[in-house]
CSV table of C-alpha atoms and ligand atoms in Angstrom, one decimal:
chain,number,residue,atom,x,y,z
I,11,UNK,CA,73.6,181.6,124.7
I,12,UNK,CA,71.4,180.3,127.6
I,13,UNK,CA,74.2,178.5,129.3
I,14,UNK,CA,74.1,179.8,132.7
I,15,UNK,CA,70.2,179.5,132.6
I,16,UNK,CA,70.9,175.8,133.3
I,17,UNK,CA,72.6,175.8,136.6
I,18,UNK,CA,70.9,175.0,139.8
I,19,UNK,CA,68.6,178.5,140.6
I,20,UNK,CA,68.4,178.9,144.4
I,21,UNK,CA,64.4,179.2,144.5
I,22,UNK,CA,63.6,175.5,143.3
I,23,UNK,CA,60.4,174.6,145.1
I,24,UNK,CA,58.4,171.2,144.9
I,25,UNK,CA,55.8,173.0,142.5
I,26,UNK,CA,58.5,173.0,139.9
I,27,UNK,CA,58.6,169.4,140.1
I,28,UNK,CA,56.7,166.8,137.9
I,29,UNK,CA,53.2,165.3,139.1
I,30,UNK,CA,55.1,162.0,140.0
I,31,UNK,CA,57.7,163.8,142.3
I,32,UNK,CA,55.6,166.6,143.4
I,33,UNK,CA,53.0,164.0,145.1
I,34,UNK,CA,55.9,161.9,146.5
I,35,UNK,CA,57.2,165.1,148.2
I,36,UNK,CA,54.1,166.0,149.3
I,37,UNK,CA,53.6,163.0,151.3
I,38,UNK,CA,56.9,163.3,153.1
I,39,UNK,CA,56.2,166.8,153.9
I,40,UNK,CA,53.1,165.8,155.5
I,41,UNK,CA,54.5,162.6,157.2
I,42,UNK,CA,56.1,163.1,160.2
I,43,UNK,CA,57.8,159.8,161.3
I,44,UNK,CA,60.5,161.4,163.7
I,45,UNK,CA,58.1,163.4,165.5
I,46,UNK,CA,59.6,166.7,164.1
I,47,UNK,CA,58.0,169.8,166.1
I,48,UNK,CA,58.0,173.6,164.8
I,49,UNK,CA,56.9,176.8,166.6
I,50,UNK,CA,54.6,177.5,163.8
I,51,UNK,CA,52.2,175.0,162.2
I,52,UNK,CA,53.8,175.8,158.2
I,53,UNK,CA,57.4,176.1,159.6
I,54,UNK,CA,58.0,178.7,157.5
I,55,UNK,CA,59.5,182.1,158.9
I,56,UNK,CA,58.4,185.3,158.3
I,57,UNK,CA,62.3,186.4,158.2
I,58,UNK,CA,63.6,187.9,154.9
I,59,UNK,CA,66.0,186.0,152.7
I,60,UNK,CA,69.4,186.0,154.0
I,61,UNK,CA,72.6,186.6,152.2
I,62,UNK,CA,75.2,184.3,151.5
I,63,UNK,CA,77.9,185.2,154.1
I,64,UNK,CA,75.0,185.5,156.3
I,65,UNK,CA,74.0,182.1,155.8
I,66,UNK,CA,77.3,180.6,156.1
I,67,UNK,CA,77.9,182.4,159.4
I,68,UNK,CA,74.2,181.3,160.7
I,69,UNK,CA,75.5,177.6,159.9
I,70,UNK,CA,78.8,178.1,161.4
I,71,UNK,CA,76.8,179.3,164.5
I,72,UNK,CA,74.0,177.0,164.8
I,73,UNK,CA,75.2,173.8,163.5
I,74,UNK,CA,77.7,171.7,165.7
I,75,UNK,CA,79.3,169.0,164.0
I,76,UNK,CA,79.4,166.5,167.0
I,77,UNK,CA,79.8,162.6,167.5
I,78,UNK,CA,79.4,160.0,170.1
I,79,UNK,CA,82.2,159.3,172.2
I,80,UNK,CA,82.6,156.7,174.9
I,81,UNK,CA,81.7,159.1,178.1
I,82,UNK,CA,78.1,160.1,176.6
I,83,UNK,CA,75.4,159.1,178.7
I,84,UNK,CA,73.2,156.8,178.4
I,85,UNK,CA,76.2,155.0,175.8
I,86,UNK,CA,78.7,155.4,178.6
I,87,UNK,CA,76.8,152.9,181.2
I,88,UNK,CA,76.8,150.0,178.0
I,89,UNK,CA,79.2,147.3,178.0
I,90,UNK,CA,80.5,148.2,174.3
I,91,UNK,CA,81.1,151.7,175.4
I,92,UNK,CA,85.0,151.6,175.1
I,93,UNK,CA,84.4,150.6,171.3
I,94,UNK,CA,83.2,154.5,170.6
I,95,UNK,CA,86.3,156.8,170.2
I,96,UNK,CA,87.3,159.0,173.3
I,97,UNK,CA,87.2,161.9,171.3
I,98,UNK,CA,85.3,163.9,168.9
I,99,UNK,CA,85.5,163.4,165.0
I,100,UNK,CA,86.7,167.4,164.9
I,101,UNK,CA,89.5,166.7,167.8
I,102,UNK,CA,91.0,164.1,166.0
I,103,UNK,CA,90.9,164.8,162.2
I,104,UNK,CA,92.0,167.5,160.3
I,105,UNK,CA,92.4,170.6,160.1
I,106,UNK,CA,93.0,170.2,156.1
I,107,UNK,CA,94.0,173.2,153.7
I,108,UNK,CA,91.8,171.8,150.8
I,109,UNK,CA,89.1,169.3,150.4
I,110,UNK,CA,87.0,167.7,148.1
I,111,UNK,CA,83.4,166.1,148.4
I,112,UNK,CA,82.5,163.7,145.9
I,113,UNK,CA,78.8,163.3,145.7
I,114,UNK,CA,77.8,160.2,143.9
I,115,UNK,CA,75.9,161.5,141.4
I,116,UNK,CA,75.2,160.1,137.9
I,117,UNK,CA,76.7,163.3,136.2
I,118,UNK,CA,80.1,162.4,137.7
I,119,UNK,CA,80.3,160.0,134.9
I,120,UNK,CA,82.6,161.0,132.0
I,121,UNK,CA,83.4,164.3,134.0
I,122,UNK,CA,87.2,163.6,134.0
I,123,UNK,CA,87.4,165.1,137.4
I,124,UNK,CA,89.3,162.5,139.0
I,125,UNK,CA,93.0,164.2,138.9
I,126,UNK,CA,91.4,167.1,140.2
I,127,UNK,CA,89.7,165.5,143.2
I,128,UNK,CA,92.9,163.5,144.1
I,129,UNK,CA,94.7,167.1,144.5
I,130,UNK,CA,93.0,167.9,147.6
I,131,UNK,CA,94.3,167.0,150.8
I,132,UNK,CA,91.8,165.1,152.4
I,133,UNK,CA,88.3,163.3,150.0
I,134,UNK,CA,84.9,162.7,151.3
I,135,UNK,CA,83.1,159.9,149.8
I,136,UNK,CA,79.5,158.7,150.5
I,137,UNK,CA,77.8,155.2,151.4
I,138,UNK,CA,78.7,152.5,148.9
I,139,UNK,CA,80.5,154.7,146.0
I,140,UNK,CA,83.5,152.6,144.8
I,141,UNK,CA,86.5,154.4,143.2
I,142,UNK,CA,88.1,151.2,141.3
I,143,UNK,CA,87.3,151.4,137.8
I,144,UNK,CA,86.1,155.0,138.2
I,145,UNK,CA,89.5,156.8,138.5
I,146,UNK,CA,89.3,159.2,136.0
I,147,UNK,CA,86.2,160.4,137.0
I,148,UNK,CA,86.1,160.5,140.6
I,149,UNK,CA,89.9,159.9,141.7
I,150,UNK,CA,91.0,157.3,144.1
I,151,UNK,CA,91.8,159.1,147.6
I,152,UNK,CA,89.3,158.3,150.5
I,153,UNK,CA,90.0,160.2,153.5
I,154,UNK,CA,86.5,159.9,155.2
I,155,UNK,CA,83.6,158.0,153.9
I,156,UNK,CA,80.0,159.0,155.7
I,157,UNK,CA,77.7,156.0,155.5
I,158,UNK,CA,74.1,155.8,156.3
I,159,UNK,CA,72.4,153.1,158.9
I,160,UNK,CA,70.7,151.3,155.9
I,161,UNK,CA,73.9,150.8,153.8
I,162,UNK,CA,75.3,149.2,157.3
I,163,UNK,CA,72.8,146.5,157.8
I,164,UNK,CA,71.2,145.9,154.2
I,165,UNK,CA,72.7,142.9,153.0
I,166,UNK,CA,73.3,143.9,149.2
I,167,UNK,CA,76.0,146.3,150.6
I,168,UNK,CA,78.0,143.6,152.4
I,169,UNK,CA,79.4,146.2,155.0
I,170,UNK,CA,81.1,143.7,157.1
I,171,UNK,CA,82.7,141.9,154.7
I,172,UNK,CA,83.7,144.4,151.5
I,173,UNK,CA,87.2,145.9,151.3
I,174,UNK,CA,85.1,149.3,149.7
I,175,UNK,CA,84.9,150.4,153.6
I,176,UNK,CA,88.0,149.7,154.9
I,177,UNK,CA,90.1,152.4,153.8
I,178,UNK,CA,90.2,155.9,155.5
I,179,UNK,CA,88.0,157.2,158.5
I,180,UNK,CA,84.4,156.1,158.9
I,181,UNK,CA,81.9,158.2,160.2
I,182,UNK,CA,78.3,156.7,160.2
I,183,UNK,CA,74.5,158.4,161.2
I,184,UNK,CA,70.9,157.1,161.3
I,185,UNK,CA,67.7,159.1,161.2
I,186,UNK,CA,67.2,159.7,165.1
I,187,UNK,CA,63.9,161.3,166.6
I,188,UNK,CA,63.8,165.0,166.4
I,189,UNK,CA,63.9,165.3,170.1
I,190,UNK,CA,67.5,163.7,170.1
I,191,UNK,CA,66.6,162.0,172.9
I,192,UNK,CA,69.5,159.4,172.8
I,193,UNK,CA,67.8,156.6,174.9
I,194,UNK,CA,64.8,156.9,172.8
I,195,UNK,CA,66.8,156.4,169.5
I,196,UNK,CA,69.0,153.8,170.9
I,197,UNK,CA,65.7,151.9,171.6
I,198,UNK,CA,64.3,152.6,168.1
I,199,UNK,CA,67.0,153.4,165.6
I,200,UNK,CA,66.1,153.4,161.7
I,201,UNK,CA,68.5,150.5,160.9
I,202,UNK,CA,70.4,148.4,163.5
I,203,UNK,CA,73.3,150.8,163.1
I,204,UNK,CA,74.8,149.8,166.8
I,205,UNK,CA,74.9,146.1,166.4
I,206,UNK,CA,76.6,146.7,162.9
I,207,UNK,CA,79.2,149.3,164.5
I,208,UNK,CA,80.1,147.0,167.2
I,209,UNK,CA,80.4,144.0,164.6
I,210,UNK,CA,82.6,146.1,162.3
I,211,UNK,CA,84.9,147.3,165.2
I,212,UNK,CA,85.5,143.7,166.4
I,213,UNK,CA,86.7,142.8,162.7
I,214,UNK,CA,88.7,146.3,162.0
I,215,UNK,CA,89.5,147.6,165.7
I,216,UNK,CA,92.2,150.0,164.2
I,217,UNK,CA,90.4,151.7,161.7
I,218,UNK,CA,88.9,154.9,163.3
I,219,UNK,CA,84.7,154.9,163.1
I,220,UNK,CA,82.7,157.7,164.4
I,221,UNK,CA,79.0,158.1,164.7
I,222,UNK,CA,77.1,161.5,164.3
I,223,UNK,CA,75.4,162.8,167.4
I,224,UNK,CA,71.6,163.3,166.1
I,225,UNK,CA,71.4,166.7,167.4
I,226,UNK,CA,73.8,167.6,164.2
I,227,UNK,CA,71.2,166.3,161.5
I,228,UNK,CA,68.4,168.1,163.2
I,229,UNK,CA,70.0,171.4,163.8
I,230,UNK,CA,71.1,171.4,160.0
I,231,UNK,CA,67.5,170.6,159.4
I,232,UNK,CA,66.1,173.4,161.4
I,233,UNK,CA,68.5,175.7,159.5
I,234,UNK,CA,67.4,174.6,156.1
I,235,UNK,CA,63.6,174.8,157.0
I,236,UNK,CA,64.4,178.3,158.7
I,237,UNK,CA,65.7,179.3,155.4
I,238,UNK,CA,63.2,178.3,152.9
I,239,UNK,CA,59.8,180.1,151.8
I,240,UNK,CA,58.0,176.4,152.1
I,241,UNK,CA,57.8,173.4,154.4
I,242,UNK,CA,60.3,170.8,153.8
I,243,UNK,CA,60.3,167.1,154.3
I,244,UNK,CA,60.3,166.4,157.7
I,245,UNK,CA,63.0,163.8,157.6
I,246,UNK,CA,67.1,164.4,158.1
I,247,UNK,CA,69.4,166.1,155.6
I,248,UNK,CA,70.7,163.7,152.8
I,249,UNK,CA,74.4,162.2,153.3
I,250,UNK,CA,75.8,164.6,150.9
I,251,UNK,CA,75.0,167.7,152.6
I,252,UNK,CA,75.7,166.0,156.2
I,253,UNK,CA,79.1,165.4,154.7
I,254,UNK,CA,79.5,168.8,153.2
I,255,UNK,CA,79.0,170.6,156.5
I,256,UNK,CA,81.3,168.1,158.5
I,257,UNK,CA,84.2,168.7,156.0
I,258,UNK,CA,83.5,172.4,156.7
I,259,UNK,CA,84.4,172.0,160.2
I,260,UNK,CA,87.7,170.3,159.2
I,261,UNK,CA,88.7,172.5,155.7
I,262,UNK,CA,89.7,175.9,155.1
I,263,UNK,CA,88.2,175.1,152.0
I,264,UNK,CA,85.6,172.6,150.8
I,265,UNK,CA,85.0,171.9,147.0
I,266,UNK,CA,81.7,169.7,146.6
I,267,UNK,CA,81.6,167.9,143.5
I,268,UNK,CA,78.1,167.3,141.4
I,269,UNK,CA,75.9,168.2,143.9
I,270,UNK,CA,74.6,170.9,142.2
I,271,UNK,CA,74.4,169.2,138.6
I,272,UNK,CA,76.8,170.5,135.8
I,273,UNK,CA,76.2,170.3,132.2
I,274,UNK,CA,76.4,166.5,132.3
I,275,UNK,CA,73.1,166.7,134.4
I,276,UNK,CA,71.2,163.2,134.1
I,277,UNK,CA,68.7,160.9,135.6
I,278,UNK,CA,71.0,158.7,136.2
I,279,UNK,CA,71.1,158.0,139.6
I,280,UNK,CA,74.8,157.0,140.8
I,281,UNK,CA,77.7,157.1,138.6
I,282,UNK,CA,78.6,153.3,139.6
I,283,UNK,CA,75.0,152.1,138.7
I,284,UNK,CA,72.8,151.6,135.9
I,285,UNK,CA,69.8,152.7,137.5
I,286,UNK,CA,67.8,156.0,136.4
I,287,UNK,CA,65.7,158.2,138.9
I,288,UNK,CA,65.1,161.9,138.9
I,289,UNK,CA,64.6,161.6,142.8
I,290,UNK,CA,68.1,160.6,143.4
I,291,UNK,CA,68.9,164.3,142.4
I,292,UNK,CA,66.1,166.3,143.2
I,293,UNK,CA,65.3,164.4,146.6
I,294,UNK,CA,61.8,162.4,147.8
I,295,UNK,CA,62.7,161.3,151.6
I,296,UNK,CA,65.4,163.6,151.8
I,297,UNK,CA,64.6,167.8,151.6
I,298,UNK,CA,67.6,167.5,148.8
I,299,UNK,CA,66.3,169.9,146.7
I,300,UNK,CA,66.0,172.9,149.6
I,301,UNK,CA,69.5,171.4,150.6
I,302,UNK,CA,70.6,172.4,147.0
I,303,UNK,CA,69.0,176.2,147.0
I,304,UNK,CA,71.2,176.7,150.4
I,305,UNK,CA,74.4,175.3,148.8
I,306,UNK,CA,73.7,177.4,145.9
I,307,UNK,CA,73.3,180.7,148.0
I,308,UNK,CA,76.5,179.9,150.1
I,309,UNK,CA,78.8,179.0,146.9
I,310,UNK,CA,81.8,181.3,146.3
I,311,UNK,CA,82.7,180.0,143.1
I,312,UNK,CA,81.1,181.2,139.8
I,313,UNK,CA,78.0,179.8,137.8
I,314,UNK,CA,80.3,178.9,135.4
I,315,UNK,CA,82.5,176.5,137.5
I,316,UNK,CA,79.0,174.6,138.3
I,317,UNK,CA,78.2,174.6,134.7
I,318,UNK,CA,81.6,173.2,133.7
I,319,UNK,CA,82.8,170.9,136.4
I,320,UNK,CA,79.4,170.6,139.0
I,321,UNK,CA,82.0,172.4,141.3
I,322,UNK,CA,80.8,174.3,144.5
I,323,UNK,CA,83.5,176.4,146.5
I,324,UNK,CA,82.4,176.9,150.0
I,325,UNK,CA,84.7,178.6,153.1
I,326,UNK,CA,85.7,176.1,156.2
I,327,UNK,CA,84.3,177.4,159.5
I,328,UNK,CA,87.8,178.4,160.4
I,329,UNK,CA,88.1,180.6,157.3
I,330,UNK,CA,85.0,182.7,158.1
I,331,UNK,CA,84.9,186.2,159.6
I,332,UNK,CA,81.5,186.5,161.5
M,23,C5P,O1,72.8,158.1,147.1
M,23,C5P,P1,73.6,158.5,148.2
M,23,C5P,O2,72.8,159.0,149.2
M,23,C5P,O3,74.8,157.4,148.8
M,23,C5P,O4,74.8,159.7,147.6
M,23,C5P,C1,75.4,160.8,148.1
M,23,C5P,C2,74.9,161.9,148.5
M,23,C5P,O5,74.9,162.5,147.1
M,23,C5P,C3,73.6,162.0,148.5
M,23,C5P,O6,73.0,161.8,150.3
M,23,C5P,C4,72.9,163.2,148.0
M,23,C5P,O7,73.4,164.3,148.8
M,23,C5P,C5,74.0,163.4,146.7
M,23,C5P,N1,73.5,163.1,145.2
M,23,C5P,C6,72.9,164.0,144.6
M,23,C5P,N2,72.4,163.4,143.2
M,23,C5P,C7,72.4,162.2,142.8
M,23,C5P,C8,72.9,161.6,144.0
M,23,C5P,C9,73.5,161.2,145.1
M,23,C5P,O8,72.6,165.3,144.9
M,23,C5P,N3,72.0,162.0,141.5
């Protein structure tokens, strides 16, 4: 009856997009704001397509989830270095058995997934995604919140004053130069992540707050590009996939909700806002289409679980035999 034909197919390409979105994606594919350098001009490897288990092992081997620490140069020489954590996120947090990653997709609306999401040992949420008023669909537990530097720095998010950000562990990231030269990044961040970090830490000195190492962003970007048949946007991966890989380093098993759209798929951007744009689900700035292809290939669960619940199941790094 064609039900399963509607789940994400792992060979989505920009050629399948509508003409408006195709143009936006092609623009980003041509632009190179962060100075991405590739071994060959197309960026497309000639290697055969890897299986799911091979992809998972490549992810575990090539992508290191690292965060900034107070002893890391050039930060260690700065007067506020002691505001940074002394240890890595992965040595402070977890390990957890079962985790949930809650994308902010509009298709979470009326999902009734809240109880299931809260039953996990740790729950990751993104940016300004609220739980209050949406508990039935997204649950109420927040263990880790991954935020981008734009959310930290633009007035409408009220990062310094909203109570939304004050529970759980915070992890922030900013699109850095591809070189991952930390001094270059420090002097030219996309948004003022470091000034906002210092301000927030002064207001909430007890709340754990980490910053992702830009190497992690670009190692993951490289893995996505290496496993796609066409050039992807030369911009960092979305918070959704960064957070999913982060949780794979902390948890035995990770369940990702509505990253691959279920039967509820919609152009509604976020479950918490009345704003419609297909680019939220398919990507414009971020290589989101390709991130989803990769996650589809790595999924241990069934297409039916994607269709009914928008749920994907991924093994944690500790549970993988590579
Ligand atoms: O929009 P925002 O970045 O806050 O959403 C968190 C993540 O959820 C995104 O980075 C993306 O990976 C995922 N998402 C999605 N489809 C949507 C909205 C968000 O896949 N419609």
